[in-house]
Short mmCIF file of C-alpha atoms and ligand atoms in Angstrom, two decimals:
data_model
loop_
_atom_site.label_atom_id
_atom_site.label_comp_id
_atom_site.label_asym_id
_atom_site.label_seq_id
_atom_site.Cartn_x
_atom_site.Cartn_y
_atom_site.Cartn_z
CA MET A 1 87.28 93.92 15.60
CA THR A 2 85.65 93.53 12.24
CA ILE A 3 86.67 89.88 12.09
CA GLY A 4 85.17 89.27 15.57
CA PHE A 5 81.95 90.89 14.45
CA GLU A 6 81.74 88.83 11.32
CA ILE A 7 82.28 85.61 13.25
CA THR A 8 79.58 86.54 15.69
CA ALA A 9 77.23 87.34 12.84
CA ALA A 10 78.00 84.02 11.14
CA VAL A 11 77.42 82.07 14.35
CA ALA A 12 74.18 83.91 14.88
CA ALA A 13 73.09 83.12 11.35
CA LEU A 14 73.98 79.45 11.81
CA ALA A 15 72.12 79.35 15.10
CA ALA A 16 69.12 80.95 13.49
CA LEU A 17 69.29 78.41 10.68
CA ALA A 18 69.59 75.55 13.14
CA ILE A 19 66.62 76.85 15.11
CA TYR A 20 64.66 77.23 11.90
CA VAL A 21 65.51 73.66 10.83
CA VAL A 22 64.59 72.24 14.22
CA VAL A 23 61.32 74.16 14.40
CA HIS A 24 60.47 73.24 10.84
CA GLN A 25 61.29 69.60 11.42
CA ARG A 26 59.16 69.48 14.53
CA LYS A 27 56.35 71.03 12.60
CA ARG A 28 56.77 68.47 9.84
CA THR A 29 56.85 65.60 12.34
CA ARG A 30 53.66 66.95 13.94
CA GLU A 31 52.05 67.28 10.54
CA ASN A 32 53.16 63.77 9.55
CA ALA A 33 51.82 62.35 12.79
CA ARG A 34 48.51 64.14 12.20
CA ALA A 35 48.38 62.88 8.61
CA GLN A 36 49.14 59.32 9.82
CA ALA A 37 46.43 59.59 12.46
CA ASP A 38 43.99 60.83 9.80
CA LEU A 39 45.00 57.95 7.54
CA ASP A 40 44.53 55.42 10.34
CA ALA A 41 41.13 56.87 11.20
CA TRP A 42 40.14 56.79 7.53
CA LYS A 43 41.33 53.19 7.23
CA LEU A 44 39.36 52.25 10.32
CA ARG A 45 36.24 53.96 8.98
CA LEU A 46 36.69 52.22 5.64
CA GLU A 47 37.06 48.86 7.36
CA GLN A 48 33.99 49.53 9.48
CA ASP A 49 32.00 50.59 6.40
CA LEU A 50 33.15 47.51 4.56
CA LYS A 51 32.19 45.28 7.49
CA ARG A 52 28.80 46.98 7.76
CA ALA A 53 28.22 46.53 4.00
CA ARG A 54 29.28 42.88 4.22
CA ASP A 55 27.02 42.25 7.24
CA GLU A 56 24.14 43.93 5.45
CA ARG A 57 24.73 41.82 2.34
CA ASN A 58 24.87 38.67 4.44
CA ARG A 59 21.68 39.63 6.26
CA LEU A 60 19.96 40.21 2.93
CA LEU A 61 21.18 36.87 1.56
CA ASP A 62 20.16 35.19 4.82
CA ALA A 63 16.66 36.56 4.32
CA LEU A 64 16.40 34.64 1.03
CA GLY A 65 14.22 31.54 1.15
CA ASP A 66 16.50 29.77 -1.32
CA ALA A 67 19.91 28.38 -0.47
CA PHE A 68 22.62 30.67 -1.89
CA LEU A 69 26.33 29.85 -2.08
CA LEU A 70 29.46 31.44 -3.54
CA VAL A 71 32.20 29.11 -4.72
CA ASP A 72 35.75 29.84 -5.90
CA ASP A 73 37.52 28.44 -8.96
CA HIS A 74 38.94 25.54 -6.95
CA GLY A 75 35.48 24.39 -5.88
CA TYR A 76 35.70 25.73 -2.32
CA ILE A 77 32.67 27.35 -0.71
CA ARG A 78 33.37 30.99 0.17
CA PHE A 79 29.93 31.93 1.39
CA ALA A 80 26.73 30.11 2.33
CA ASN A 81 23.54 31.87 3.45
CA SER A 82 21.39 30.68 6.30
CA ALA A 83 19.02 28.65 4.03
CA ALA A 84 22.06 26.84 2.61
CA ARG A 85 23.41 26.08 6.07
CA GLN A 86 20.00 24.78 7.11
CA LEU A 87 19.71 22.64 3.99
CA PHE A 88 22.95 20.92 4.92
CA GLY A 89 21.98 20.25 8.51
CA ASP A 90 23.35 23.49 10.02
CA ARG A 91 26.90 22.45 9.18
CA ASP A 92 29.58 25.10 8.70
CA LEU A 93 30.17 25.15 4.97
CA SER A 94 32.78 27.91 4.66
CA ASP A 95 36.06 26.89 3.02
CA ARG A 96 34.81 23.35 2.43
CA PRO A 97 34.96 21.78 -1.03
CA VAL A 98 31.58 21.49 -2.79
CA ARG A 99 32.23 17.84 -3.54
CA GLU A 100 32.49 17.09 0.16
CA ALA A 101 29.84 19.49 1.52
CA PHE A 102 27.09 18.42 -0.94
CA VAL A 103 26.96 14.91 0.54
CA ASP A 104 25.10 13.46 -2.49
CA PRO A 105 27.10 13.51 -5.77
CA ARG A 106 23.89 14.04 -7.78
CA LEU A 107 23.43 17.39 -6.04
CA ALA A 108 27.06 18.41 -6.60
CA ALA A 109 27.15 17.28 -10.25
CA SER A 110 25.72 20.39 -11.89
CA VAL A 111 27.82 22.72 -9.73
CA LEU A 112 31.00 20.87 -10.62
CA ARG A 113 30.08 20.89 -14.31
CA CYS A 114 29.54 24.65 -14.16
CA LEU A 115 32.93 25.09 -12.47
CA GLU A 116 34.65 22.95 -15.10
CA THR A 117 33.02 24.37 -18.21
CA GLY A 118 32.00 27.86 -17.12
CA GLU A 119 28.52 27.19 -18.53
CA SER A 120 25.40 28.20 -16.61
CA ILE A 121 23.61 25.05 -15.52
CA GLN A 122 20.10 24.54 -14.20
CA SER A 123 19.03 21.08 -13.21
CA ARG A 124 16.26 19.41 -11.26
CA VAL A 125 17.49 16.88 -8.71
CA VAL A 126 15.09 14.40 -7.13
CA LEU A 127 16.42 12.41 -4.23
CA PRO A 128 14.81 9.80 -2.03
CA GLN A 129 14.47 10.86 1.58
CA GLN A 130 17.43 8.82 2.85
CA THR A 131 19.87 10.78 0.71
CA SER A 132 18.39 14.19 1.37
CA PRO A 133 21.22 16.65 2.14
CA ARG A 134 19.53 17.21 5.48
CA GLY A 135 20.62 13.70 6.26
CA ASP A 136 17.57 13.16 8.45
CA GLN A 137 14.58 10.94 8.02
CA GLU A 138 11.65 12.72 6.47
CA THR A 139 8.26 11.09 6.32
CA ARG A 140 7.51 12.10 2.74
CA GLY A 141 8.91 10.02 -0.10
CA LEU A 142 10.96 12.29 -2.33
CA ASN A 143 12.64 15.66 -2.12
CA ALA A 144 13.17 17.77 -5.21
CA TRP A 145 15.46 20.75 -5.85
CA ILE A 146 16.32 23.04 -8.71
CA VAL A 147 20.07 23.64 -8.65
CA ASP A 148 21.05 26.78 -10.56
CA ALA A 149 24.80 27.40 -10.98
CA ALA A 150 26.32 30.23 -12.99
CA ARG A 151 29.62 32.11 -13.28
CA MET A 152 29.45 35.71 -12.23
CA ASP A 153 30.22 38.40 -14.81
CA GLU A 154 32.06 40.88 -12.61
CA ASP A 155 35.36 40.38 -10.85
CA SER A 156 35.22 37.65 -8.29
CA ILE A 157 33.67 38.54 -4.93
CA GLY A 158 35.96 37.61 -2.06
CA GLY A 159 37.71 35.08 -4.28
CA ALA A 160 34.39 33.49 -5.37
CA SER A 161 33.57 33.25 -9.04
CA THR A 162 30.44 31.09 -9.20
CA ARG A 163 27.07 31.55 -7.57
CA ILE A 164 24.72 28.72 -6.74
CA VAL A 165 21.02 28.93 -5.92
CA ILE A 166 19.24 25.80 -4.65
CA ARG A 167 15.45 25.99 -4.56
CA ASP A 168 13.37 23.39 -2.73
CA VAL A 169 10.57 22.38 -5.12
CA THR A 170 9.42 19.30 -3.21
CA SER A 171 5.79 20.36 -2.84
CA GLU A 172 5.48 21.34 -6.54
CA HIS A 173 7.05 18.01 -7.45
CA GLN A 174 4.57 16.12 -5.28
CA THR A 175 1.57 17.99 -6.69
CA GLU A 176 2.76 17.27 -10.21
CA GLN A 177 3.25 13.62 -9.32
CA ILE A 178 -0.27 13.39 -7.85
CA ARG A 179 -1.73 14.98 -10.99
CA LYS A 180 0.17 12.54 -13.21
CA ASP A 181 -0.94 9.59 -11.08
CA PHE A 182 -4.52 10.84 -11.14
CA VAL A 183 -4.65 11.01 -14.93
CA ALA A 184 -2.90 7.64 -15.29
CA ASN A 185 -5.15 5.95 -12.73
CA ALA A 186 -8.33 7.50 -14.06
CA SER A 187 -7.58 6.35 -17.62
CA HIS A 188 -6.71 2.91 -16.30
CA GLU A 189 -9.95 2.67 -14.31
CA LEU A 190 -12.06 3.82 -17.26
CA ARG A 191 -10.34 1.53 -19.72
CA THR A 192 -11.64 -1.74 -18.20
CA PRO A 193 -15.38 -1.01 -18.31
CA MET A 194 -14.97 0.64 -21.73
CA ALA A 195 -13.24 -2.45 -23.09
CA ILE A 196 -15.99 -4.69 -21.69
CA ILE A 197 -18.76 -2.55 -23.22
CA ASN A 198 -16.97 -2.50 -26.59
CA GLY A 199 -16.53 -6.28 -26.48
CA TYR A 200 -20.23 -6.85 -25.89
CA LEU A 201 -21.18 -4.34 -28.56
CA GLU A 202 -19.00 -6.19 -31.04
CA ASN A 203 -20.71 -9.46 -30.16
CA LEU A 204 -24.13 -7.92 -30.50
CA LEU A 205 -23.53 -6.26 -33.85
CA ASP A 206 -20.88 -8.33 -35.62
CA ASP A 207 -22.04 -11.75 -34.48
CA ASP A 208 -25.74 -10.91 -34.97
CA MET A 209 -26.59 -11.58 -31.35
CA VAL A 210 -29.29 -8.89 -31.62
CA GLU A 211 -31.42 -11.53 -33.24
CA GLU A 212 -31.37 -13.56 -30.02
CA PRO A 213 -33.36 -11.47 -27.55
CA ALA A 214 -32.47 -13.46 -24.43
CA MET A 215 -28.75 -13.25 -25.14
CA ALA A 216 -29.00 -9.61 -26.23
CA ARG A 217 -30.77 -8.71 -22.99
CA ARG A 218 -28.08 -10.42 -20.95
CA PHE A 219 -25.37 -8.52 -22.82
CA LEU A 220 -27.20 -5.22 -22.44
CA THR A 221 -27.56 -5.79 -18.69
CA VAL A 222 -23.80 -6.30 -18.33
CA MET A 223 -23.15 -3.26 -20.49
CA ARG A 224 -25.45 -1.14 -18.35
CA LYS A 225 -23.61 -2.22 -15.19
CA HIS A 226 -20.29 -1.12 -16.67
CA ALA A 227 -21.73 2.10 -18.09
CA GLU A 228 -23.00 2.91 -14.59
CA ARG A 229 -19.52 2.28 -13.29
CA ILE A 230 -18.05 4.73 -15.79
CA SER A 231 -20.66 7.34 -14.77
CA ARG A 232 -19.81 6.89 -11.12
CA ILE A 233 -16.07 7.26 -11.74
CA VAL A 234 -16.60 10.40 -13.82
CA GLU A 235 -19.00 11.83 -11.25
CA ASP A 236 -16.58 11.12 -8.40
CA MET A 237 -13.72 12.73 -10.30
CA LEU A 238 -15.84 15.83 -10.89
CA VAL A 239 -16.70 16.04 -7.19
CA ILE A 240 -13.02 15.77 -6.25
CA SER A 241 -11.90 18.40 -8.72
CA ARG A 242 -14.76 20.69 -7.61
CA LEU A 243 -13.69 20.28 -3.98
CA GLU A 244 -10.05 20.85 -4.85
CA SER A 245 -10.65 23.92 -6.97
CA GLY A 246 -11.78 27.27 -5.60
CA GLU A 247 -15.35 26.00 -5.60
CA ALA A 248 -14.72 24.48 -2.19
CA ALA A 249 -15.00 28.04 -0.93
CA ALA A 250 -18.46 28.14 -2.45
CA LEU A 251 -19.87 25.34 -0.28
CA LYS A 252 -23.53 25.96 0.35
CA VAL A 253 -23.26 26.24 4.12
CA GLU A 254 -26.61 26.28 5.87
CA PRO A 255 -28.10 24.66 8.96
CA PHE A 256 -29.63 21.24 8.40
CA ARG A 257 -30.72 18.34 10.57
CA PHE A 258 -27.92 15.81 10.63
CA ARG A 259 -30.42 13.10 11.52
CA SER A 260 -32.32 13.65 8.27
CA CYS A 261 -29.04 13.25 6.41
CA ILE A 262 -28.49 9.90 8.16
CA ASN A 263 -32.05 8.85 7.25
CA ASP A 264 -31.41 9.61 3.57
CA VAL A 265 -28.27 7.49 3.57
CA ILE A 266 -29.98 4.56 5.30
CA GLU A 267 -32.83 4.80 2.80
CA ARG A 268 -30.48 4.77 -0.17
CA LEU A 269 -28.64 1.75 1.15
CA GLU A 270 -31.75 -0.01 2.46
CA SER A 271 -31.67 -2.97 0.07
CA LEU A 272 -28.00 -3.69 0.85
CA ILE A 273 -28.63 -3.36 4.60
CA GLN A 274 -31.60 -5.74 4.37
CA SER A 275 -29.86 -8.31 2.19
CA GLN A 276 -26.82 -8.38 4.47
CA ASN A 277 -28.92 -8.35 7.59
CA ALA A 278 -26.78 -5.53 8.94
CA ARG A 279 -27.72 -3.34 11.89
CA ILE A 280 -27.31 0.40 11.99
CA ASP A 281 -27.24 2.23 15.34
CA VAL A 282 -27.44 5.98 15.56
CA ARG A 283 -25.84 7.73 18.56
CA MET A 284 -26.93 11.32 18.93
CA ASP A 285 -27.69 13.14 22.17
CA ASP A 286 -30.05 15.46 20.40
CA GLU A 287 -31.75 14.11 17.31
CA LYS A 288 -32.88 17.60 16.34
CA LEU A 289 -29.34 18.92 16.27
CA LEU A 290 -28.58 21.26 13.40
CA LEU A 291 -25.24 21.04 11.64
CA GLN A 292 -23.77 24.02 9.79
CA GLY A 293 -22.51 22.79 6.48
CA ASP A 294 -23.31 21.68 2.97
CA ARG A 295 -25.96 18.99 3.25
CA PHE A 296 -25.12 17.53 -0.17
CA TYR A 297 -21.49 16.82 0.79
CA TRP A 298 -22.35 15.55 4.27
CA THR A 299 -24.80 13.06 2.74
CA GLN A 300 -22.05 11.94 0.40
CA VAL A 301 -19.56 11.60 3.29
CA LEU A 302 -21.93 9.40 5.30
CA PHE A 303 -23.00 7.43 2.23
CA ASN A 304 -19.40 6.61 1.26
CA LEU A 305 -18.44 5.57 4.80
CA VAL A 306 -21.52 3.41 5.42
CA GLU A 307 -21.35 1.93 1.92
CA ASN A 308 -17.70 0.98 2.53
CA ALA A 309 -18.56 -0.81 5.77
CA LEU A 310 -21.33 -2.75 4.02
CA LYS A 311 -19.31 -3.51 0.87
CA GLN A 312 -16.31 -4.83 2.74
CA ASN A 313 -18.39 -7.00 5.08
CA PRO A 314 -21.04 -8.89 3.15
CA HIS A 315 -21.52 -11.49 5.90
CA PRO A 316 -24.46 -11.21 8.33
CA GLY A 317 -23.97 -9.78 11.80
CA LEU A 318 -22.37 -6.50 10.78
CA ARG A 319 -23.03 -3.60 13.13
CA ILE A 320 -22.51 -0.03 12.00
CA GLU A 321 -22.66 2.93 14.33
CA ILE A 322 -23.18 6.49 13.13
CA GLY A 323 -22.66 9.11 15.82
CA LEU A 324 -22.48 12.81 16.49
CA GLU A 325 -21.53 14.65 19.67
CA ALA A 326 -20.57 18.17 20.64
CA ALA A 327 -16.98 18.65 21.82
CA GLY A 328 -16.19 22.24 22.81
CA SER A 329 -16.24 24.39 19.72
CA ASN A 330 -16.29 21.30 17.51
CA HIS A 331 -18.61 18.52 16.51
CA ARG A 332 -17.34 14.96 16.50
CA ILE A 333 -18.92 12.74 13.88
CA TRP A 334 -18.07 9.09 13.43
CA VAL A 335 -18.93 5.97 11.47
CA ALA A 336 -17.72 2.73 13.04
CA ASP A 337 -18.20 -0.93 12.17
CA ASN A 338 -17.20 -4.28 13.61
CA GLY A 339 -16.12 -5.80 10.30
CA ILE A 340 -12.88 -7.15 8.85
CA GLY A 341 -11.10 -3.83 9.33
CA ILE A 342 -8.15 -2.29 7.54
CA PRO A 343 -4.60 -3.68 7.90
CA SER A 344 -2.35 -1.19 9.69
CA ALA A 345 0.03 -1.05 6.72
CA ASP A 346 -2.80 0.32 4.55
CA LEU A 347 -4.19 2.82 7.04
CA ALA A 348 -1.82 5.63 6.04
CA HIS A 349 -2.83 5.35 2.38
CA ILE A 350 -6.56 4.75 2.24
CA PHE A 351 -7.47 8.42 1.73
CA ARG A 352 -5.39 8.51 -1.44
CA ARG A 353 -7.22 8.58 -4.72
CA PHE A 354 -7.70 5.15 -6.29
CA TYR A 355 -6.17 3.38 -3.31
CA ARG A 356 -7.78 0.07 -2.42
CA VAL A 357 -6.72 -2.46 0.14
CA GLU A 358 -5.39 -5.24 -2.04
CA LYS A 359 -6.30 -7.94 0.43
CA HIS A 360 -9.97 -6.94 0.23
CA HIS A 361 -10.16 -7.07 -3.51
CA SER A 362 -7.86 -9.80 -4.70
CA GLN A 363 -10.14 -12.79 -4.34
CA GLN A 364 -13.37 -11.31 -5.54
CA GLU A 365 -14.54 -8.85 -8.16
CA ILE A 366 -13.45 -5.26 -7.69
CA LYS A 367 -15.82 -3.59 -5.28
CA GLY A 368 -14.96 -0.01 -6.00
CA THR A 369 -12.67 2.53 -7.57
CA GLY A 370 -10.91 3.83 -4.50
CA LEU A 371 -12.27 7.36 -4.82
CA GLY A 372 -14.87 7.24 -2.01
CA LEU A 373 -12.56 8.05 0.90
CA SER A 374 -10.66 10.77 -0.92
CA ILE A 375 -14.01 12.50 -1.54
CA VAL A 376 -14.81 12.08 2.17
CA LYS A 377 -11.49 13.65 3.18
CA ARG A 378 -11.78 16.59 0.76
CA ALA A 379 -15.36 17.29 1.84
CA VAL A 380 -14.49 17.23 5.56
CA GLU A 381 -11.48 19.50 4.94
CA ALA A 382 -13.60 21.89 2.87
CA HIS A 383 -15.70 22.28 6.04
CA GLY A 384 -12.54 23.15 8.00
CA GLY A 385 -12.43 19.72 9.66
CA THR A 386 -10.12 16.72 9.91
CA ILE A 387 -10.64 12.99 9.61
CA THR A 388 -8.76 10.11 11.23
CA VAL A 389 -9.19 6.36 11.12
CA ASN A 390 -8.47 3.62 13.61
CA SER A 391 -8.93 -0.03 12.94
CA VAL A 392 -8.73 -3.16 15.03
CA PRO A 393 -9.68 -5.82 12.47
CA GLY A 394 -12.68 -7.85 13.58
CA ARG A 395 -13.43 -5.47 16.41
CA GLU A 396 -13.79 -1.87 15.41
CA THR A 397 -12.98 0.29 12.41
CA LYS A 398 -13.78 3.89 13.19
CA PHE A 399 -13.66 6.95 10.95
CA LEU A 400 -13.71 10.01 13.21
CA MET A 401 -14.29 13.51 11.90
CA THR A 402 -13.82 16.71 13.89
CA VAL A 403 -15.40 19.80 12.41
CA PRO A 404 -15.83 23.29 13.83
CA ARG A 405 -19.41 24.06 14.81
CA GLU A 406 -19.19 27.25 12.79
CA PRO A 407 -17.16 26.31 9.72
CA ALA A 408 -14.85 29.08 8.59
CA PRO A 409 -14.89 29.73 4.86
CA ALA A 410 -12.49 27.28 3.23
CA GLU A 411 -9.23 28.77 1.99
CA GLU A 412 -8.68 29.15 -1.71
CA PRO A 413 -6.18 26.48 -2.67
CA ALA A 414 -2.85 27.85 -3.87
CA ALA A 415 -2.71 28.10 -7.66
P1 ATP B 501 -15.34 3.68 -4.28
O1 ATP B 501 -15.72 4.21 -2.92
O2 ATP B 501 -14.68 4.69 -5.11
O3 ATP B 501 -16.45 2.99 -4.96
P2 ATP B 501 -13.67 1.96 -2.69
O4 ATP B 501 -14.77 1.76 -1.72
O5 ATP B 501 -12.81 0.78 -3.02
O6 ATP B 501 -14.23 2.56 -4.05
P3 ATP B 501 -12.69 3.94 -0.85
O7 ATP B 501 -14.07 4.21 -0.38
O8 ATP B 501 -11.80 5.09 -1.08
O9 ATP B 501 -12.70 3.11 -2.20
O10 ATP B 501 -11.99 2.96 0.17
C1 ATP B 501 -10.65 2.59 -0.04
C2 ATP B 501 -10.38 1.21 0.50
O11 ATP B 501 -10.37 1.25 1.91
C3 ATP B 501 -11.45 0.21 0.15
O12 ATP B 501 -11.18 -0.34 -1.11
C4 ATP B 501 -11.32 -0.80 1.26
O13 ATP B 501 -10.35 -1.75 0.94
C5 ATP B 501 -10.85 0.02 2.45
N1 ATP B 501 -11.95 0.34 3.39
C6 ATP B 501 -12.62 1.50 3.47
N2 ATP B 501 -13.52 1.47 4.46
C7 ATP B 501 -13.43 0.24 5.04
C8 ATP B 501 -14.10 -0.42 6.11
N3 ATP B 501 -15.05 0.17 6.82
N4 ATP B 501 -13.69 -1.68 6.41
C9 ATP B 501 -12.70 -2.27 5.71
N5 ATP B 501 -12.05 -1.71 4.69
C10 ATP B 501 -12.40 -0.46 4.35
MG1 MG B 502 -15.93 3.39 -1.09
#
């Protein structure tokens, strides 16, 4: 009896234990499953956060105006922002070697040197248009970039260890080039008349020519001509720099009769017009028309254009037309002549400072400095207008300016 009871008790205890184990195990399995689910959810959230952070970083880098790239130790591109992709013709740059992606070796050189040596490298690369990384044909001559490559201090980002910034400095490069050219050309232009004046002075003083009044007078006349030339060059350069500096915004804009401006120009050039037997026609619907602008600069614009036509065509029979007409909210002003014209190859350049059409000057003495048209262009632009030129040699050469009737104040040029 006792034995039977003990067995029953033992079985009951075992059963209870078994039930306990099963219940406990189920509980543990449930808890594990919950913990796993929590872990998965956490992982997912982490991945989503990471993706969001990465997208945000990429958006920020895409907002940069400069091209930005991350490169790994083997020279493979790991990241390229939108400016970088654009720079390389919208090509996909990811996982491509720098050497291959940066089409031109001159552009890749500083990056590769930084990768090899670990040194930070900044270099200016100037490439002619044909080899621009864009691979397309640009109309301007040269493109310039600052390539800045440096190793990153922290642990590599996504396998990348070097960052590259490429800044397009083409317009700064061009401005600098223009300034250099201007100084070089101006000194060159001033040197000739200075040398002539010095030569004559030497003759007068050292060779005692002063004692011979007829000869001395002849020398002095030549010297005066060259001194006048120097004055004109200096004056023209001052006008250009005034128009290019903030002073353009300080144009004295007031209404004036355009016709009286034309009369002044014809009067100043009267002797040349007479001696060349040239004819000047004025085309204006309303001779009393008032133009809003700076009378001083408009007189200079017309003077330079009419003087050019006369200077380039000394033969008789030249006809020059000066015209003005209203066109919507603009005025159209033109100066046209029927002279020798401008070869089409030169047309794109004649507004550049010191540019002269070689063909016009080679046989005879130099007729000018090449500053007249650049003054014309600056003055028209300072009035908010534009100027174009068309030329059919022997038939018509026409400078056409379009200016707003109410000129807006000129913008301050960028510093
Ligand atoms: P500057 O005006 O400084 O005394 P320039 O007359 O030589 O010198 P621009 O007025 O700038 O200089 O003109 C540039 C060149 O364009 C001239 O040298 C000339 O070759 C050409 N040119 C300008 N206007 C005419 C024209 N109406 N017909 C033919 N050639 C012209
Ligand atoms: Mg001129």
